[in-house]
Short mmCIF file of C-alpha atoms in Angstrom, two decimals:
data_model
loop_
_atom_site.label_atom_id
_atom_site.label_comp_id
_atom_site.label_asym_id
_atom_site.label_seq_id
_atom_site.Cartn_x
_atom_site.Cartn_y
_atom_site.Cartn_z
CA MET A 1168 62.17 2.10 50.44
CA LYS A 1169 58.45 1.22 50.63
CA ILE A 1170 55.61 1.93 53.20
CA CYS A 1171 53.50 -0.83 54.44
CA PRO A 1172 49.83 0.00 53.81
CA ARG A 1173 48.72 -1.94 57.03
CA CYS A 1174 51.08 -0.49 59.67
CA SER A 1175 52.74 2.43 57.89
CA ALA A 1176 56.24 1.00 58.72
CA GLU A 1177 59.17 1.56 56.29
CA VAL A 1178 60.27 -1.63 54.47
CA ALA A 1179 63.71 -1.90 52.84
CA ALA A 1180 63.97 -2.76 49.14
CA ASN A 1181 65.81 -6.11 49.81
CA LEU A 1182 62.99 -7.31 52.18
CA LYS A 1183 60.16 -9.48 50.91
CA ALA A 1184 57.80 -8.72 53.81
CA CYS A 1185 57.11 -6.08 56.46
CA PRO A 1186 59.24 -6.65 59.53
CA LYS A 1187 56.47 -5.21 61.87
CA CYS A 1188 53.13 -6.85 60.60
CA GLY A 1189 54.59 -9.53 58.26
CA LEU A 1190 52.60 -8.46 55.15
CA SER A 1191 54.14 -9.51 52.00
CA VAL A 1192 55.63 -6.87 49.67
CA VAL A 1193 53.73 -8.40 46.64
CA LYS A 1194 50.35 -7.77 48.33
CA PHE A 1195 51.05 -4.11 49.16
CA ASP A 1196 49.05 -2.74 46.12
CA ALA A 1197 46.13 -5.11 46.48
CA PHE A 1198 45.85 -4.33 50.22
CA ALA A 1199 45.94 -0.54 49.60
CA GLU A 1200 43.13 -0.84 46.94
CA LYS A 1201 41.03 -2.85 49.33
CA LEU A 1202 41.44 -0.23 52.04
CA ALA A 1203 40.46 2.60 49.60
CA ASP A 1204 37.23 0.74 48.68
CA LEU A 1205 36.13 0.43 52.33
CA SER A 1206 33.81 3.15 53.64
CA TYR A 1207 34.09 5.66 50.67
CA GLY A 1208 37.87 5.68 50.65
CA LYS A 1209 38.33 5.75 54.43
CA PRO A 1210 40.63 2.87 55.20
CA ALA A 1211 40.85 1.38 58.65
CA GLY A 1212 43.81 2.78 60.53
CA ASP A 1213 44.63 6.31 61.71
CA ALA A 1214 48.12 6.39 60.41
CA PHE A 1215 46.95 5.77 56.77
CA SER A 1216 44.07 8.18 56.91
CA ALA A 1217 46.17 10.96 58.40
CA LYS A 1218 48.37 10.88 55.35
CA MET A 1219 45.35 11.51 52.86
CA THR A 1220 44.45 15.11 52.27
CA LYS A 1221 40.93 16.45 52.21
CA GLU A 1222 40.89 16.83 48.51
CA GLU A 1223 41.96 13.22 48.11
CA LYS A 1224 39.09 12.17 50.43
CA LYS A 1225 36.47 14.16 48.55
CA ALA A 1226 37.71 12.73 45.22
CA ALA A 1227 37.46 9.22 46.72
CA LYS A 1228 34.00 9.87 47.86
CA LEU A 1229 32.84 11.25 44.47
CA ALA A 1230 34.43 8.25 42.63
CA LYS A 1231 32.66 5.83 44.95
CA LYS A 1232 29.26 7.58 44.40
CA GLU A 1233 29.71 7.48 40.55
CA GLN A 1234 30.53 3.80 40.83
CA LYS A 1235 27.49 3.05 42.85
CA LYS A 1236 25.36 4.99 40.37
CA GLN A 1237 26.76 3.10 37.44
CA GLN A 1238 26.11 -0.17 39.24
CA LYS A 1239 22.48 0.76 39.86
CA LYS A 1240 21.98 1.56 36.15
CA GLU A 1241 23.52 -1.72 35.10
CA LYS A 1242 21.28 -3.58 37.63
CA LYS A 1243 18.18 -1.86 36.22
CA ILE A 1244 19.24 -2.73 32.60
CA ARG A 1245 20.04 -6.29 33.66
CA GLU A 1246 16.65 -6.72 35.66
CA SER A 1247 14.66 -5.32 32.65
CA LYS A 1248 15.87 -8.20 30.45
CA SER A 1249 16.15 -11.92 30.89
CA ASP A 1250 19.89 -12.74 31.30
CA THR A 1251 19.24 -16.47 30.93
CA ASP A 1252 21.23 -18.21 28.07
CA PHE A 1253 18.65 -20.58 26.65
CA THR A 1254 21.09 -21.98 24.30
CA VAL A 1255 22.46 -24.10 27.12
CA TYR A 1256 19.17 -26.10 27.04
CA ALA A 1257 18.91 -26.71 23.33
CA LEU A 1258 18.68 -30.33 22.12
CA ASN A 1259 21.15 -32.04 19.85
CA ASN A 1260 19.72 -31.93 16.30
CA LYS A 1261 21.32 -32.19 12.91
CA ASN A 1262 19.48 -29.15 11.64
CA GLY A 1263 20.49 -26.81 14.49
CA ILE A 1264 23.51 -25.94 16.53
CA ARG A 1265 24.76 -28.92 18.76
CA ALA A 1266 24.16 -27.80 22.30
CA LYS A 1267 24.46 -29.74 25.49
CA ARG A 1268 21.47 -30.31 27.79
CA TYR A 1269 21.71 -28.63 31.18
CA GLU A 1270 24.03 -30.54 33.50
CA ASN A 1271 24.38 -30.12 37.29
CA THR A 1272 27.75 -28.48 37.84
CA PHE A 1273 28.14 -29.77 41.48
CA SER A 1274 30.84 -32.44 41.63
CA GLY A 1275 29.90 -35.73 42.95
CA ARG A 1276 26.19 -35.35 42.44
CA ARG A 1277 24.47 -37.39 39.73
CA GLN A 1278 21.76 -35.82 37.67
CA ARG A 1279 18.31 -37.22 38.13
CA ALA A 1280 16.37 -38.34 35.15
CA LYS A 1281 13.45 -35.89 35.88
CA ASP A 1282 15.77 -32.94 35.61
CA SER A 1283 15.76 -33.26 31.79
CA LYS A 1284 12.01 -32.39 31.83
CA LYS A 1285 12.50 -29.04 33.44
CA TYR A 1286 14.03 -27.37 30.53
CA PRO A 1287 12.71 -26.67 27.01
CA GLU A 1288 13.52 -28.80 23.94
CA PHE A 1289 14.35 -26.70 20.85
CA THR A 1290 16.94 -26.21 18.08
CA ILE A 1291 18.67 -23.11 16.99
CA ASP A 1292 19.02 -21.84 13.41
CA PRO A 1293 22.66 -21.10 12.73
CA ALA A 1294 21.86 -18.30 10.22
CA THR A 1295 19.15 -16.39 12.17
CA LYS A 1296 19.90 -17.60 15.74
CA GLU A 1297 16.22 -18.24 16.16
CA PHE A 1298 14.62 -21.11 18.14
CA ASN A 1299 12.55 -23.82 16.48
CA ILE A 1300 10.36 -26.43 18.23
CA ASP A 1301 9.73 -29.51 16.11
CA THR A 1302 6.09 -30.51 16.37
CA SER A 1303 6.04 -33.29 13.69
CA ASP A 1304 6.08 -36.02 16.27
CA VAL A 1305 2.60 -34.96 17.62
CA GLU A 1306 0.98 -33.93 14.38
CA ILE A 1307 -1.48 -36.39 12.53
CA VAL A 1308 -0.72 -35.57 8.83
CA GLY A 1309 1.70 -32.70 9.04
CA GLU A 1310 1.97 -29.62 6.65
CA LYS A 1311 3.14 -31.39 3.56
CA THR A 1312 0.67 -34.19 3.80
CA GLY A 1313 -2.16 -31.64 4.57
CA LYS A 1314 -1.35 -29.66 1.41
CA LEU A 1315 -1.24 -32.83 -0.76
CA ILE A 1316 -4.61 -33.86 0.52
CA GLU A 1317 -6.18 -30.48 -0.10
CA GLU A 1318 -4.74 -30.36 -3.77
CA GLN A 1319 -6.08 -33.85 -4.45
CA HIS A 1320 -9.62 -33.07 -3.34
CA GLN A 1321 -10.07 -29.96 -5.41
CA SER A 1322 -12.49 -31.85 -7.67
CA TYR A 1323 -14.66 -30.54 -10.48
CA SER A 1324 -18.28 -29.97 -9.41
CA VAL A 1325 -21.39 -29.74 -11.47
CA LYS A 1326 -22.69 -26.93 -9.18
CA LYS A 1327 -19.46 -25.12 -9.70
CA SER A 1328 -19.82 -25.20 -13.53
CA ARG A 1329 -23.48 -24.10 -13.27
CA GLY A 1330 -22.59 -21.18 -11.04
CA ASP A 1331 -24.54 -22.41 -7.99
CA TYR A 1332 -21.44 -23.51 -6.11
CA TYR A 1333 -20.48 -21.68 -2.87
CA PRO A 1334 -17.31 -22.78 -0.96
CA GLN A 1335 -17.95 -24.55 2.32
CA ARG A 1336 -16.80 -23.02 5.59
CA ILE A 1337 -14.79 -26.04 6.54
CA LYS A 1338 -13.81 -29.14 4.56
CA TRP A 1339 -13.33 -32.63 5.98
CA TRP A 1340 -9.64 -32.64 5.57
CA GLU A 1341 -9.32 -29.36 7.43
CA LEU A 1342 -10.33 -31.17 10.62
CA TYR A 1343 -6.80 -32.89 10.57
CA LYS A 1344 -5.24 -29.46 10.20
CA LEU A 1345 -7.15 -28.33 13.33
CA ALA A 1346 -6.03 -31.43 15.11
CA ASP A 1347 -2.39 -30.76 14.16
CA ARG A 1348 -2.66 -27.19 15.24
CA HIS A 1349 -4.14 -28.25 18.60
CA PHE A 1350 -1.41 -30.80 19.38
CA ALA A 1351 1.47 -28.51 18.05
CA ARG A 1352 0.17 -25.62 20.20
CA ARG A 1353 -0.03 -27.86 23.28
CA LYS A 1354 3.58 -28.98 22.80
CA ILE A 1355 4.90 -25.41 22.21
CA LYS A 1356 3.06 -24.13 25.26
CA LYS A 1357 4.71 -26.93 27.38
CA GLN A 1358 8.19 -25.82 26.08
CA ILE A 1359 7.42 -22.14 26.96
CA SER A 1360 6.14 -23.22 30.37
CA ALA A 1361 9.43 -25.03 31.03
CA ALA A 1362 11.48 -22.03 29.93
CA SER A 1363 9.44 -19.72 32.20
CA LYS A 1364 10.45 -21.81 35.26
CA ILE A 1365 14.11 -21.14 34.89
CA LYS A 1366 15.05 -18.57 37.63
CA PRO A 1367 17.03 -15.51 36.38
CA SER A 1368 20.42 -14.99 38.05
CA PHE A 1369 19.63 -11.51 39.54
CA ILE A 1370 16.70 -12.90 41.64
CA SER A 1371 17.42 -14.33 45.14
CA LYS A 1372 15.41 -17.36 46.11
CA PRO A 1373 15.55 -16.78 49.91
CA LYS A 1374 14.39 -13.15 49.39
CA LEU A 1375 11.55 -14.27 47.00
CA LEU A 1376 10.44 -17.00 49.46
CA THR A 1377 10.44 -14.48 52.42
CA LEU A 1378 8.30 -12.12 50.52
CA ALA A 1379 5.95 -14.72 49.46
CA ILE A 1380 5.45 -16.04 53.07
CA LEU A 1381 5.21 -12.60 54.80
CA PHE A 1382 3.51 -10.32 52.08
CA GLY A 1383 2.23 -12.93 49.53
CA TRP A 1384 -1.41 -11.88 50.24
CA MET A 1385 -0.53 -8.46 48.65
CA GLY A 1386 1.34 -10.03 45.68
CA ALA A 1387 4.82 -8.73 46.78
CA GLN A 1388 6.68 -11.64 45.31
CA ASN A 1389 5.01 -11.15 41.90
CA PHE A 1390 5.96 -7.39 41.91
CA TYR A 1391 9.58 -8.38 42.84
CA VAL A 1392 9.99 -10.69 39.85
CA LYS A 1393 7.98 -8.23 37.60
CA ASN A 1394 4.95 -10.47 37.21
CA TYR A 1395 2.78 -7.27 37.25
CA LYS A 1396 -0.37 -8.83 36.06
CA LYS A 1397 -0.53 -11.47 38.72
CA GLY A 1398 0.37 -8.98 41.39
CA ILE A 1399 -2.33 -6.60 40.37
CA PHE A 1400 -4.75 -9.62 40.43
CA SER A 1401 -3.80 -10.32 43.99
CA LEU A 1402 -4.35 -6.71 45.04
CA ILE A 1403 -7.73 -6.45 43.39
CA THR A 1404 -8.95 -9.66 45.14
CA LEU A 1405 -7.61 -8.44 48.37
CA ILE A 1406 -9.30 -4.95 48.01
CA LEU A 1407 -12.55 -6.54 46.89
CA TRP A 1408 -12.55 -8.92 49.86
CA ILE A 1409 -11.75 -6.33 52.54
CA GLY A 1410 -14.19 -3.79 51.02
CA ILE A 1411 -17.21 -6.10 50.82
CA VAL A 1412 -16.53 -7.48 54.38
CA SER A 1413 -16.10 -3.95 55.88
CA LEU A 1414 -19.14 -2.42 54.23
CA ALA A 1415 -21.38 -5.50 54.93
CA LYS A 1416 -22.30 -4.04 58.35
CA TYR A 1417 -23.68 -0.80 56.89
CA VAL A 1418 -25.06 -1.63 53.51
CA PRO A 1419 -27.63 -4.58 53.05
CA PHE A 1420 -26.50 -5.12 49.43
CA PHE A 1421 -22.83 -5.89 50.50
CA ALA A 1422 -24.18 -8.04 53.33
CA SER A 1423 -26.04 -10.23 50.76
CA ILE A 1424 -22.91 -10.68 48.56
CA GLN A 1425 -20.58 -11.15 51.44
CA LEU A 1426 -20.22 -14.88 51.14
CA SER A 1427 -20.76 -15.21 47.41
CA ILE A 1428 -18.52 -12.51 45.81
CA GLY A 1429 -16.45 -11.48 48.80
CA GLY A 1430 -15.76 -15.02 49.97
CA PHE A 1431 -14.78 -16.06 46.49
CA ALA A 1432 -12.38 -13.15 46.08
CA GLY A 1433 -10.80 -14.03 49.36
CA PHE A 1434 -10.58 -17.68 48.43
CA LEU A 1435 -8.69 -16.69 45.17
CA ASN A 1436 -6.31 -14.38 46.98
CA VAL A 1437 -5.37 -17.16 49.51
CA LEU A 1438 -5.03 -19.76 46.75
CA VAL A 1439 -2.68 -17.54 44.76
CA TRP A 1440 -0.65 -16.86 47.90
CA VAL A 1441 -0.35 -20.50 48.95
CA SER A 1442 0.40 -21.81 45.41
CA ASP A 1443 3.21 -19.27 45.02
CA ILE A 1444 4.83 -20.36 48.20
CA PHE A 1445 4.79 -23.98 47.20
CA ASN A 1446 5.90 -23.11 43.69
CA ILE A 1447 8.93 -21.07 44.85
CA ALA A 1448 9.91 -23.76 47.38
CA PHE A 1449 9.83 -26.53 44.68
CA ASP A 1450 11.33 -24.54 41.80
CA SER A 1451 8.20 -24.42 39.72
CA PHE A 1452 7.44 -20.68 40.04
CA LYS A 1453 6.91 -19.04 36.56
CA TYR A 1454 8.72 -15.80 35.72
CA ARG A 1455 7.01 -13.75 32.96
CA MET A 1456 10.20 -12.05 31.80
CA GLN A 1457 11.68 -15.58 31.03
CA LYS A 1458 8.57 -16.56 29.19
CA GLU A 1459 8.80 -13.39 26.97
CA ALA A 1460 12.43 -13.83 26.37
CA PHE A 1461 11.96 -17.42 25.16
CA LEU A 1462 8.90 -16.47 23.09
CA PHE A 1463 10.58 -13.55 21.39
CA ASN A 1464 13.42 -15.96 20.33
CA LEU A 1465 11.16 -18.24 18.58
CA ASN A 1466 10.92 -18.17 14.79
CA PHE A 1467 7.79 -17.07 13.00
CA ASN A 1468 6.56 -20.53 11.88
CA THR A 1469 6.60 -21.77 15.56
CA ARG A 1470 4.97 -18.55 16.81
CA ALA A 1471 2.32 -18.68 14.09
CA LYS A 1472 1.01 -21.92 15.48
CA LEU A 1473 0.21 -20.27 18.82
CA GLY A 1474 -2.07 -17.66 17.42
CA GLU A 1475 -2.31 -14.32 15.49
CA LYS A 1476 -1.38 -12.19 18.42
CA TYR A 1477 2.17 -13.59 18.35
CA TYR A 1478 2.76 -12.63 14.68
CA ASP A 1479 3.92 -9.10 15.40
CA LEU A 1480 6.21 -8.97 18.45
CA GLU A 1481 6.43 -5.18 18.52
CA LEU A 1482 2.62 -5.16 18.84
CA TYR A 1483 2.66 -7.85 21.54
CA LYS A 1484 4.99 -5.65 23.78
CA LYS A 1485 2.50 -2.82 23.66
CA PRO A 1486 -0.35 -2.35 26.24
CA TRP A 1487 -3.51 -4.53 25.89
CA TRP A 1488 -5.74 -1.58 24.89
CA THR A 1489 -3.46 -0.88 21.75
CA ARG A 1490 -3.55 -4.51 20.88
CA ALA A 1491 -7.36 -4.62 21.38
CA LYS A 1492 -7.78 -1.59 19.08
CA VAL A 1493 -5.62 -3.23 16.42
CA TRP A 1494 -7.48 -6.43 16.75
CA PHE A 1495 -10.89 -4.87 16.35
CA GLY A 1496 -9.73 -2.88 13.40
CA ARG A 1497 -8.40 -5.89 11.68
CA ARG A 1498 -11.63 -7.91 12.35
CA LYS A 1499 -13.66 -5.08 10.91
CA ARG A 1500 -11.52 -4.98 7.73
CA GLU A 1501 -11.92 -8.69 7.35
CA HIS A 1502 -15.66 -8.38 7.87
CA GLU A 1503 -15.93 -5.74 5.22
CA GLN A 1504 -13.78 -7.77 2.76
CA ALA A 1505 -16.00 -10.83 3.33
CA LYS A 1506 -19.17 -8.70 2.77
CA HIS A 1507 -17.67 -7.25 -0.46
CA SER A 1508 -16.66 -10.75 -1.76
CA ARG A 1509 -20.14 -12.07 -0.97
CA ARG A 1510 -21.80 -9.12 -2.75
CA GLN A 1511 -19.58 -9.71 -5.82
CA TYR A 1512 -20.45 -13.35 -5.83
CA LYS A 1513 -24.14 -12.53 -5.71
CA ILE A 1514 -23.77 -10.01 -8.63
CA GLU A 1515 -21.96 -12.63 -10.67
CA LYS A 1516 -24.49 -15.17 -9.95
CA GLU A 1517 -27.28 -12.82 -11.06
CA LYS A 1518 -25.42 -12.19 -14.32
CA GLN A 1519 -24.98 -15.83 -15.00
CA LYS A 1520 -28.73 -16.34 -14.36
CA ALA A 1521 -29.66 -13.51 -16.76
CA GLU A 1522 -27.45 -14.95 -19.50
CA ARG A 1523 -28.79 -18.36 -19.01
CA ALA A 1524 -32.33 -16.83 -19.17
CA SER A 1525 -31.69 -15.01 -22.37
CA GLU A 1526 -30.15 -18.18 -23.97
CA GLN A 1527 -33.18 -20.27 -22.95
CA SER A 1528 -35.57 -17.54 -24.31
CA LYS A 1529 -33.81 -17.69 -27.70
CA ILE A 1530 -33.99 -21.51 -27.77
CA ASP A 1531 -37.74 -21.40 -26.84
CA ALA A 1532 -38.39 -18.82 -29.58
CA GLU A 1533 -36.77 -21.07 -32.18
CA ILE A 1534 -38.72 -24.11 -30.99
CA ALA A 1535 -41.92 -22.08 -31.16
CA ARG A 1536 -41.22 -20.88 -34.59
CA ALA A 1537 -40.49 -24.38 -35.91
CA GLU A 1538 -43.64 -25.64 -34.22
CA LYS A 1539 -45.70 -22.91 -35.90
CA MET A 1540 -44.26 -23.62 -39.29
CA GLN A 1541 -45.07 -27.24 -38.75
CA SER A 1542 -48.57 -26.56 -37.67
CA GLU A 1543 -49.09 -24.21 -40.66
CA THR A 1544 -47.96 -26.75 -43.20
CA ILE A 1545 -50.09 -29.53 -41.65
CA GLY A 1546 -53.28 -27.32 -41.49
CA LYS A 1547 -53.09 -26.12 -45.23
CA THR A 1548 -54.85 -27.88 -48.10
CA GLU A 1549 -53.23 -29.06 -51.17
CA GLU A 1550 -54.57 -26.05 -53.30
CA GLN A 1551 -53.07 -23.56 -50.82
CA ILE A 1552 -49.69 -25.31 -50.91
CA GLU A 1553 -49.74 -25.39 -54.74
CA ALA A 1554 -50.74 -21.62 -54.86
CA GLU A 1555 -47.77 -20.69 -52.59
CA ARG A 1556 -45.47 -22.72 -54.75
CA LEU A 1557 -46.61 -20.97 -57.94
CA ALA A 1558 -46.21 -17.50 -56.34
CA LYS A 1559 -42.80 -18.38 -55.37
CA LEU A 1560 -41.97 -19.39 -58.93
CA ARG A 1561 -43.43 -16.15 -60.30
CA SER A 1562 -41.42 -14.16 -57.86
CA GLU A 1563 -38.27 -15.66 -59.25
CA VAL A 1564 -38.91 -14.23 -62.72
CA LEU A 1565 -36.64 -11.32 -63.47
CA ASP A 1566 -37.93 -7.81 -64.30
CA SER A 1567 -37.78 -6.69 -67.89
CA GLU A 1568 -35.56 -3.73 -67.12
CA THR A 1569 -32.98 -5.84 -65.31
CA ILE A 1570 -32.92 -8.32 -68.19
CA LYS A 1571 -32.40 -5.61 -70.65
CA ASN A 1572 -29.37 -4.26 -68.77
CA ILE A 1573 -28.03 -7.75 -68.47
CA ASN A 1574 -28.46 -8.34 -72.32
CA SER A 1575 -26.48 -5.26 -73.00
CA PHE A 1576 -23.59 -7.03 -71.37
CA ASP A 1577 -23.85 -10.62 -72.46
CA GLY A 1578 -25.19 -10.10 -76.03
CA GLY A 1579 -28.78 -11.19 -75.51
CA LYS A 1580 -28.02 -14.56 -74.11
CA THR A 1581 -30.29 -13.98 -71.14
CA ILE A 1582 -33.78 -15.24 -71.53
CA SER A 1583 -36.33 -12.50 -71.88
CA PRO A 1584 -39.45 -12.40 -69.77
CA ALA A 1585 -41.61 -12.85 -72.79
CA SER A 1586 -40.00 -16.10 -73.70
CA SER A 1587 -39.83 -17.22 -70.19
CA GLU A 1588 -43.44 -16.63 -69.42
CA PRO A 1589 -44.82 -19.24 -71.80
CA LYS A 1590 -42.28 -21.73 -70.43
CA VAL A 1591 -43.47 -21.01 -67.04
CA GLN A 1592 -47.06 -21.23 -68.14
CA LYS A 1593 -46.39 -24.41 -69.84
CA SER A 1594 -44.58 -25.88 -66.91
CA VAL A 1595 -47.42 -24.59 -64.73
CA LYS A 1596 -49.97 -26.12 -67.09
CA ASN A 1597 -48.12 -29.40 -67.16
CA GLN A 1598 -47.84 -29.33 -63.43
CA THR A 1599 -51.49 -28.45 -63.09
CA SER A 1600 -52.55 -31.04 -65.62
CA ASN A 1601 -51.04 -33.69 -63.50
CA SER A 1602 -53.09 -32.73 -60.56
CA PRO A 1603 -55.79 -35.30 -59.25
CA LYS A 1604 -58.78 -33.04 -60.10
CA GLN A 1605 -57.63 -32.60 -63.76
CA LYS A 1606 -57.30 -36.37 -64.06
CA GLN A 1607 -60.79 -36.87 -62.76
CA ALA A 1608 -62.23 -34.23 -65.16
CA LYS A 1609 -60.40 -35.81 -68.08
CA VAL A 1610 -62.02 -39.23 -67.22
CA LYS A 1611 -65.44 -37.79 -67.04
CA VAL A 1612 -65.10 -36.14 -70.49
CA LYS A 1613 -63.90 -39.40 -72.09
CA SER A 1614 -66.87 -41.25 -70.51
CA LYS A 1615 -69.27 -38.72 -71.94
CA ASN A 1616 -67.84 -38.89 -75.38
CA LYS A 1617 -68.33 -42.72 -75.35
CA LYS A 1618 -72.03 -42.42 -74.42
CA ASN A 1619 -72.66 -39.94 -77.14
CA LYS A 1620 -71.10 -42.11 -79.77
#
């Protein structure tokens, strides 16, 4: 015997449906669960509710409350993250996972050609599951060619060998690197912009469009999709506009800036409001959570082309004042390192100058000494040169005591000073006799002897 959950009639075991309401026996359990879910466990029908006790009703209410709390928690977690699977939009590439481009799931509708431009183009690394954007098609020389050019132009310089060389701030081949970085950054930003236009699943487009039309001047649509920076900007421009216009009647200063600053703030507020309405209507509205989700999935080489602030993703998630503090501290350290390297370069340069000056002074001293000796030999007469030569010969004669000591060892073979002096005198006499003055004297003596005879 079974009881029908719809009409509470008794149904025999051999029957396949209720004889009173016609409900199938197979659907009894599903219908009972559906009734229990309605209005916190209070199903429609007095007959069924009369059979539930008070304790059962309280338990059903508590279970329903716990289920709602759990659903709210799950919704908060889901809304705090981007639930979009970007791998659906990856391009076919040999180096990455083969993934199909986004296709329209509606049957009988052909995909337009411009739909392919709405989604980012990237590949996925199978090992790390990171995204990579190929920018080689927009670069001029590329990374490998740029490195080869830089290595080939590290030429030897005369200034570098002399110590007067200081590296330039920018070299000519680095201009190509700057151009490659510019074009690569532009392409990567286009892909990030395309990813940020994909609507998350938990956001309702009719609700978003309604908020933009009715309360877009307060930035309600941006707060709904968690674009907090844009929403705060709309609020600031609105407050500035209203404040200046309201105080212009009482303060002359605000009356003077009513059209310039107040009117400009109001124009920006209206411009953001109208542009958001059109972007939501034509599916070109940007969601910041989608942008960050795509950006955090990019590999380091792709993120490095965008700038230094994307190196550390944990630092990027922190508030702007923390990032500014880190940035200024990093710039201060780099400035101090540059000053230290410049100081060391100047010290080394001064040392090299001092070494070159000392070497040059030594060379100048040797040249001066040689010139002095040459000038001394040129200015002397023949008699002075001869006297110096004789003095040198006399200084070479050994002392008698040293010769005696030497004779005690070699048996008297060494010439004694007495025997050496005459030889020296003879050699000196022979040398002096051959002098031009002695020859002239001899000629005069001979001539006198002839006259006397």
